[in-house]
PDB file of C-alpha atoms in Angstrom:
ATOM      1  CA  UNK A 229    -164.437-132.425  99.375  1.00 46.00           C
ATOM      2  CA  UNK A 230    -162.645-130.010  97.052  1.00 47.00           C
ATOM      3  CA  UNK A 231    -164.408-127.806  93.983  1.00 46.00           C
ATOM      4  CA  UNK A 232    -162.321-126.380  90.981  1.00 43.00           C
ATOM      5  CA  UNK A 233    -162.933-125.220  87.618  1.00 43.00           C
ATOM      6  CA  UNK A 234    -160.589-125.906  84.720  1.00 44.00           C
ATOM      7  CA  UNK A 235    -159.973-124.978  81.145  1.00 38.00           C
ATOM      8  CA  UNK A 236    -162.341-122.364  79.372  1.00 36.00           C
ATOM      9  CA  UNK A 237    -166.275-121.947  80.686  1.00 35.00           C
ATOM     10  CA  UNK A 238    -168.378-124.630  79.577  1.00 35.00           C
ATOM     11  CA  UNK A 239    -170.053-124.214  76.323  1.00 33.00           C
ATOM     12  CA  UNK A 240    -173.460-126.231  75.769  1.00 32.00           C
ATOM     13  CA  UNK A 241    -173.738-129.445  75.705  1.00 35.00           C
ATOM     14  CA  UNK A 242    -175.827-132.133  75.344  1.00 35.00           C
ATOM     15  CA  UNK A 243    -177.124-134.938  77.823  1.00 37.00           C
ATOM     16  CA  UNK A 244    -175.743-137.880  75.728  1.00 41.00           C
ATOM     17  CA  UNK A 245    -176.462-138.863  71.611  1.00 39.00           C
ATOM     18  CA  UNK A 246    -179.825-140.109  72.776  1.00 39.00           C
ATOM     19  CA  UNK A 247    -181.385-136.905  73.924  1.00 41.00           C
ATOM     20  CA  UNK A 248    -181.655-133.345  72.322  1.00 43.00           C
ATOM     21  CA  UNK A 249    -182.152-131.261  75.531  1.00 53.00           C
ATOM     22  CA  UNK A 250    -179.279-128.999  75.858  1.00 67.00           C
ATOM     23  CA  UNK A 251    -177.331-128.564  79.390  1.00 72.00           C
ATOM     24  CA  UNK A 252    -175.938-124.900  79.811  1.00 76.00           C
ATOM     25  CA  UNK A 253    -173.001-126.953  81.844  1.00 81.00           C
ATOM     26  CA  UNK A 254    -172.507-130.078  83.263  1.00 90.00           C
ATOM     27  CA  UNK A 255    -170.041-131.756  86.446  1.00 94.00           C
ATOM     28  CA  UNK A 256    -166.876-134.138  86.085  1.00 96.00           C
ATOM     29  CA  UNK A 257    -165.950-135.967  89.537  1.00 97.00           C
ATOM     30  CA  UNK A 258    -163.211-137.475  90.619  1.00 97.00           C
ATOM     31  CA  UNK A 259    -163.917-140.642  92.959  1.00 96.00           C
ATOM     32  CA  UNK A 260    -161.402-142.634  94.802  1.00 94.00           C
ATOM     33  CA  UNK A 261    -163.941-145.963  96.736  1.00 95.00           C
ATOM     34  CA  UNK A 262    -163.701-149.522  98.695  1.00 94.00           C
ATOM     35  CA  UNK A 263    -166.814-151.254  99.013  1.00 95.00           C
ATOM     36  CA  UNK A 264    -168.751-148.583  98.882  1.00 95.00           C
ATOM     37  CA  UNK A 265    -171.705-150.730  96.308  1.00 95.00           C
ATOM     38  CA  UNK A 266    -173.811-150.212  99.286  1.00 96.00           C
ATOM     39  CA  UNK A 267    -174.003-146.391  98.884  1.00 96.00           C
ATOM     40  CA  UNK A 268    -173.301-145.897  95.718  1.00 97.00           C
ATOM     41  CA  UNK A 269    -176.549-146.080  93.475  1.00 96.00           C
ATOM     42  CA  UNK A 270    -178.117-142.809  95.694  1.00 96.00           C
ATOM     43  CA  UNK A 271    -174.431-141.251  94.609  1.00 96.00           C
ATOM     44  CA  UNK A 272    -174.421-141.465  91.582  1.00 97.00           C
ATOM     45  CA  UNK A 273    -178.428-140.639  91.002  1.00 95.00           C
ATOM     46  CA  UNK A 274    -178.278-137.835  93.241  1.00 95.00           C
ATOM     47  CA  UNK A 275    -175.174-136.245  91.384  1.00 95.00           C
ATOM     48  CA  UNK A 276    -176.227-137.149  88.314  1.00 94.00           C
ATOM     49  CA  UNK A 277    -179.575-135.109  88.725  1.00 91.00           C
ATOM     50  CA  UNK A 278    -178.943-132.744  90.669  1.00 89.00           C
ATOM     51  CA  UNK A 279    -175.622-130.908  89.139  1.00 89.00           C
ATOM     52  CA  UNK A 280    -175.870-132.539  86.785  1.00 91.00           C
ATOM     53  CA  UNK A 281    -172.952-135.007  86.838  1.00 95.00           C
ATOM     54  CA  UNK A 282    -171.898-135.992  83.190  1.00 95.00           C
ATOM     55  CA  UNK A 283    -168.080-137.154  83.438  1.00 97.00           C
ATOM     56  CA  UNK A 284    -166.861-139.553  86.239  1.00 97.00           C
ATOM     57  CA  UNK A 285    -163.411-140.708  86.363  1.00 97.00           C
ATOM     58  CA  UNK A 286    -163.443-143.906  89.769  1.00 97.00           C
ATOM     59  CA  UNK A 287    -160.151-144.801  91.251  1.00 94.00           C
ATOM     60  CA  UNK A 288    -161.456-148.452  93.119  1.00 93.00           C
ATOM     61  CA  UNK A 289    -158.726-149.290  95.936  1.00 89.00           C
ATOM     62  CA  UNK A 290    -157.127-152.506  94.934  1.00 86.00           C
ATOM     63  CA  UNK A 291    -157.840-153.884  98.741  1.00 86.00           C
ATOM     64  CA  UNK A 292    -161.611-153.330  97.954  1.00 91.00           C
ATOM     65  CA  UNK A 293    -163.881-156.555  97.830  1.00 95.00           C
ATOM     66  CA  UNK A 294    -166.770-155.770  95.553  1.00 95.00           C
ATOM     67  CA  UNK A 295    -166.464-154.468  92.345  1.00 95.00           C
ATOM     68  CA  UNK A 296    -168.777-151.357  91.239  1.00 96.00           C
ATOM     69  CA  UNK A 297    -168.253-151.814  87.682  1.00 96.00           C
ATOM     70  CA  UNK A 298    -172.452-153.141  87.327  1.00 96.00           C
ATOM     71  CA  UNK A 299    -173.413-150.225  89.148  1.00 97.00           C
ATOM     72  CA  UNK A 300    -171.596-148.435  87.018  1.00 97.00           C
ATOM     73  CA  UNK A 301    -172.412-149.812  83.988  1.00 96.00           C
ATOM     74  CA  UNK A 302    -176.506-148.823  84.559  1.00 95.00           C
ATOM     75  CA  UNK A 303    -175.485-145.398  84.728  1.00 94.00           C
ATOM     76  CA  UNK A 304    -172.958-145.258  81.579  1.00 94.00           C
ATOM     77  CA  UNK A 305    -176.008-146.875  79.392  1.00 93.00           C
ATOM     78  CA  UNK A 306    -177.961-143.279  80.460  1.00 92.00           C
ATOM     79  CA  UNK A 307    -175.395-141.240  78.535  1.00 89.00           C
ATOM     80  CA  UNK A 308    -172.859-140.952  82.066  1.00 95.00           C
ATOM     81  CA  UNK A 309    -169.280-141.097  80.848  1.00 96.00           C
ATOM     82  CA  UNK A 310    -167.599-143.465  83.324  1.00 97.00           C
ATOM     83  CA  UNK A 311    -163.805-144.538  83.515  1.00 96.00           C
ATOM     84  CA  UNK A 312    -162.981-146.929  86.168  1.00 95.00           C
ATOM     85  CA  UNK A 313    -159.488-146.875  87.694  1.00 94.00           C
ATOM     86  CA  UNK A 314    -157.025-149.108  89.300  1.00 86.00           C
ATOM     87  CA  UNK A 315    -153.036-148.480  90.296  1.00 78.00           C
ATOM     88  CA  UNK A 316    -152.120-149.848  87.603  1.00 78.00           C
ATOM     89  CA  UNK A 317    -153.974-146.778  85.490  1.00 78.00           C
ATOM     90  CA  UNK A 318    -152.651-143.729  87.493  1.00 78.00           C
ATOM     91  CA  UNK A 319    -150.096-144.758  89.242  1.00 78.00           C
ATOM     92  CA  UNK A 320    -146.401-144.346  87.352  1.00 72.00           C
ATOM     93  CA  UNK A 321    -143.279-145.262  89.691  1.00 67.00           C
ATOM     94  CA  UNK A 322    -142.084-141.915  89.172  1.00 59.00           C
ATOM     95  CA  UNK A 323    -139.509-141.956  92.341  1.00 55.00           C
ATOM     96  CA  UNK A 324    -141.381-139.203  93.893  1.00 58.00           C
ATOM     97  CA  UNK A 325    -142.048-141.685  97.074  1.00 66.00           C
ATOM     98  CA  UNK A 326    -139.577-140.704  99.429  1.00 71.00           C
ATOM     99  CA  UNK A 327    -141.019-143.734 101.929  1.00 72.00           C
ATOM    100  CA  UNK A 328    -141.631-147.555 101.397  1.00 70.00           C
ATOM    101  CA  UNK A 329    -145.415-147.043 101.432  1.00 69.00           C
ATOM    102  CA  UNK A 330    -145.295-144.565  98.573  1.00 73.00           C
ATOM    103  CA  UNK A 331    -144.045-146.894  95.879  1.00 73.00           C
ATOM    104  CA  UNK A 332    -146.017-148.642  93.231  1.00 73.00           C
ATOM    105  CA  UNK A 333    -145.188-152.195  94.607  1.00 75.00           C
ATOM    106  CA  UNK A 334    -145.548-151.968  98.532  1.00 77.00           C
ATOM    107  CA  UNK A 335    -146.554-154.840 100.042  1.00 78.00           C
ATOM    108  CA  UNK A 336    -148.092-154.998 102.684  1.00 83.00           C
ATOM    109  CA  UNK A 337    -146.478-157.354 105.698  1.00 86.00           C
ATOM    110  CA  UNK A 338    -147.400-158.323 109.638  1.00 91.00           C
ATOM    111  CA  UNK A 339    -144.643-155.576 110.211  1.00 88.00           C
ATOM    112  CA  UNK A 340    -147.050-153.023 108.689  1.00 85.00           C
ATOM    113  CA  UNK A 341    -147.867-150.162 110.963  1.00 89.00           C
ATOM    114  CA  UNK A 342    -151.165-148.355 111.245  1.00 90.00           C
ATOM    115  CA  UNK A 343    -149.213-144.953 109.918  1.00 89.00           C
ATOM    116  CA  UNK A 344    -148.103-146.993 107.362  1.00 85.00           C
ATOM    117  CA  UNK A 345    -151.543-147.902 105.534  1.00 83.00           C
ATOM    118  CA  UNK A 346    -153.015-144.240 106.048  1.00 86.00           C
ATOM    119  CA  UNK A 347    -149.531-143.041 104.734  1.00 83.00           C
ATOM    120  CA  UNK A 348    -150.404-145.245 101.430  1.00 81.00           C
ATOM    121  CA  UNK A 349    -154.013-144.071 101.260  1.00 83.00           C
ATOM    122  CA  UNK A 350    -153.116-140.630 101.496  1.00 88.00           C
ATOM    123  CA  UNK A 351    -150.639-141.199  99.110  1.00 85.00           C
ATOM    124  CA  UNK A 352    -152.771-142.380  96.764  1.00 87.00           C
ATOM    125  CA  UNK A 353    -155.404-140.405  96.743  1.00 89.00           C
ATOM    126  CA  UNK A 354    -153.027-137.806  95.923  1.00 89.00           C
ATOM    127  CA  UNK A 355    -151.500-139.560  93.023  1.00 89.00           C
ATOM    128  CA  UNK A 356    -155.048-140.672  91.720  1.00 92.00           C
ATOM    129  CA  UNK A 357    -156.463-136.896  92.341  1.00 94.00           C
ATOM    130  CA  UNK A 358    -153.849-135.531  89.880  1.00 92.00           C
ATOM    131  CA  UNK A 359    -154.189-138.278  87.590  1.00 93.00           C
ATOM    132  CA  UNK A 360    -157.806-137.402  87.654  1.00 95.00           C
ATOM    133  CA  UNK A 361    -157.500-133.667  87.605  1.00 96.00           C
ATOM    134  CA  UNK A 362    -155.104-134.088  84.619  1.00 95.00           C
ATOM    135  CA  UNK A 363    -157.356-136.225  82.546  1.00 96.00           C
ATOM    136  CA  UNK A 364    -160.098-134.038  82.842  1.00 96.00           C
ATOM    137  CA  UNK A 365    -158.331-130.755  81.764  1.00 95.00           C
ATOM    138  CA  UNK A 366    -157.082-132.645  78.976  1.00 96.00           C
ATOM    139  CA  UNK A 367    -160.712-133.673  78.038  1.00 95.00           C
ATOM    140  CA  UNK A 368    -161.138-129.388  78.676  1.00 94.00           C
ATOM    141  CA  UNK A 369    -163.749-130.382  81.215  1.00 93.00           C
ATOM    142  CA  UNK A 370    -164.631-127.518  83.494  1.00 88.00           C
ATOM    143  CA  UNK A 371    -166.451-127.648  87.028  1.00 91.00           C
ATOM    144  CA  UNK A 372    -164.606-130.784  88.720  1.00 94.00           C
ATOM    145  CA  UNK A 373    -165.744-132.113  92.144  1.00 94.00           C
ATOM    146  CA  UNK A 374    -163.263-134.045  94.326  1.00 94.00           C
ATOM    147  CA  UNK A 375    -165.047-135.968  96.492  1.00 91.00           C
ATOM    148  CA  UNK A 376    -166.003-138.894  98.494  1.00 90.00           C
ATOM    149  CA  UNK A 377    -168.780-141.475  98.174  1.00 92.00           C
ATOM    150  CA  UNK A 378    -170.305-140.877 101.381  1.00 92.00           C
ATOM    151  CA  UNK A 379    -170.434-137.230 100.746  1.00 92.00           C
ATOM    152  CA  UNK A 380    -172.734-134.755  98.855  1.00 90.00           C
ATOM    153  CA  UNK A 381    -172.605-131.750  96.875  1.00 88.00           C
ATOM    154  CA  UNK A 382    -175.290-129.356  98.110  1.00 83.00           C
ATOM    155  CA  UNK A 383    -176.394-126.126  96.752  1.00 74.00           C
ATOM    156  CA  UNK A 384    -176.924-123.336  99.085  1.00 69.00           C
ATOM    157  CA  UNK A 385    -179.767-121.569  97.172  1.00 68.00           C
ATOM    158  CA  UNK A 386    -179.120-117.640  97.484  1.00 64.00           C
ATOM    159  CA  UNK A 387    -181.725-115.937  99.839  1.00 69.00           C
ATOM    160  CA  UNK A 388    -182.734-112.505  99.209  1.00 69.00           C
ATOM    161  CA  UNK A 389    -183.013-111.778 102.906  1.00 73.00           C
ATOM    162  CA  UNK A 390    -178.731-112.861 103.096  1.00 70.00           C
ATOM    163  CA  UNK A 391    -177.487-110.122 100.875  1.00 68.00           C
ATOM    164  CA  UNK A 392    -173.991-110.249  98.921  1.00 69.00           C
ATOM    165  CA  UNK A 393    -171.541-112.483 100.703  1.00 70.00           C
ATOM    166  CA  UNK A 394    -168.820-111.532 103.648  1.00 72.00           C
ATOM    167  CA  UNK A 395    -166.178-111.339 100.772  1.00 73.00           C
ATOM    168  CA  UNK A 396    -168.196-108.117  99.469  1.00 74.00           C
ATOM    169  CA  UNK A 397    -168.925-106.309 102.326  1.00 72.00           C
ATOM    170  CA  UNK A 398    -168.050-102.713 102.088  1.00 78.00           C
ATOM    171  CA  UNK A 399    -167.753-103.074  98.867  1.00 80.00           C
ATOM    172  CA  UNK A 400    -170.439-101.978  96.671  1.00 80.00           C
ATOM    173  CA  UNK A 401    -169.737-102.686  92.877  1.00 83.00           C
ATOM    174  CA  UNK A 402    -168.807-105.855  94.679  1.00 80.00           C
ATOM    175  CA  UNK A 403    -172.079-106.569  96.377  1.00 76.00           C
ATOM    176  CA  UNK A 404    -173.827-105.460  92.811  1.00 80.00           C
ATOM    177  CA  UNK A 405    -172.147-107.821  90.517  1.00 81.00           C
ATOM    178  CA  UNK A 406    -172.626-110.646  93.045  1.00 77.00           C
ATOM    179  CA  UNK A 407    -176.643-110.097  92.868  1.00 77.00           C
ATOM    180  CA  UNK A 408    -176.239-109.345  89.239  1.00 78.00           C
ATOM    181  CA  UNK A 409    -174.822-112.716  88.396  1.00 76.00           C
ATOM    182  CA  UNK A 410    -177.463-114.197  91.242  1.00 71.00           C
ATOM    183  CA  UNK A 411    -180.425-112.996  89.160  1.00 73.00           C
ATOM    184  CA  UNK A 412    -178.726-113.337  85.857  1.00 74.00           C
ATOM    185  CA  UNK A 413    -177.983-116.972  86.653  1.00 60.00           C
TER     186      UNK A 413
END
């Protein structure tokens, strides 16, 4: 999983229209699935409490079997902005794939190899990521996470007893402005 923030810092903003408790910040995500309805719901509650996860942008792989969008759809009716992806949305035949399995209309034969279908989901999960990660800049969304539905954002809550990080050692004005902004929030 992958982090970034884009565009200016995050002014405040509000939940949804429904509520009037401000958010300092919220998250955008980027989320490339197959059949993952299973594990989903805990996803998208956890994230959407816990960072709290306002902006989703889901790329669904066109081989999944089950479709997320009523899953989905619970969370967009609590003020979540959702926009559901397929190939057909991010993908532009732009002649950038150099092999068979990077183009748009690959099809998929009993001559297929193994390298072959990873080579495609790689691929697109790097077209989809910068479709994403373009979309949300454009929308001047800030802190992005790139990630996977099996996978969770954690915080790792600072502890007094850790001091400043290893990138500020022996560094003092270093050290200081990293507690600073600690306490400071």
């Amino acid at each position: 999983s992958l982090i970034s923030q884009q565009g200016p810092p995050a002014t405040t903003s509000t939940i949804n229209d429904k509520e009037d408790q401000p958010l300092p910040f919220f998250f955008s995500a980027c989320l490339m699935i197959k059949d993952n309805n299973v594990i989903l719901p805990e996803w998208l509650a956890y994230h959407y409490t816990v960072l709290p996860l306002r902006r989703l942008i889901v790329g669904v792989d066109p081989m999944s079997h089950t479709d997320p969008t009523p899953i989905l759809n619970k969370y967009e009716s609590i003020g979540m902005n959702i926009t559901t992806w397929t190939d057909d949305s991010y993908w532009v035949e732009d002649g950038d794939g150099i092999y068979p399995h990077e183009k748009k209309d690959f099809i998929i034969t009993n001559t297929t190899t193994n390298g072959d279908l990873v080579g495609r989901l790689k691929h697109r999960q790097k077209i989809f990521l910068k479709a994403c990660l373009s979309q949300l800049k454009e929308e001047m969304r800030t802190w992005t996470i790139i990630v996977d539905a099996d996978e969770y954002f954690a915080f790792n809550y600072y502890d007094e007893k850790e001091g400043a990080p290893t990138f500020c050692k022996n560094n003092v004005s270093c050290a200081q402005s990293y507690e600073k902004s600690i306490r400071d929030g």
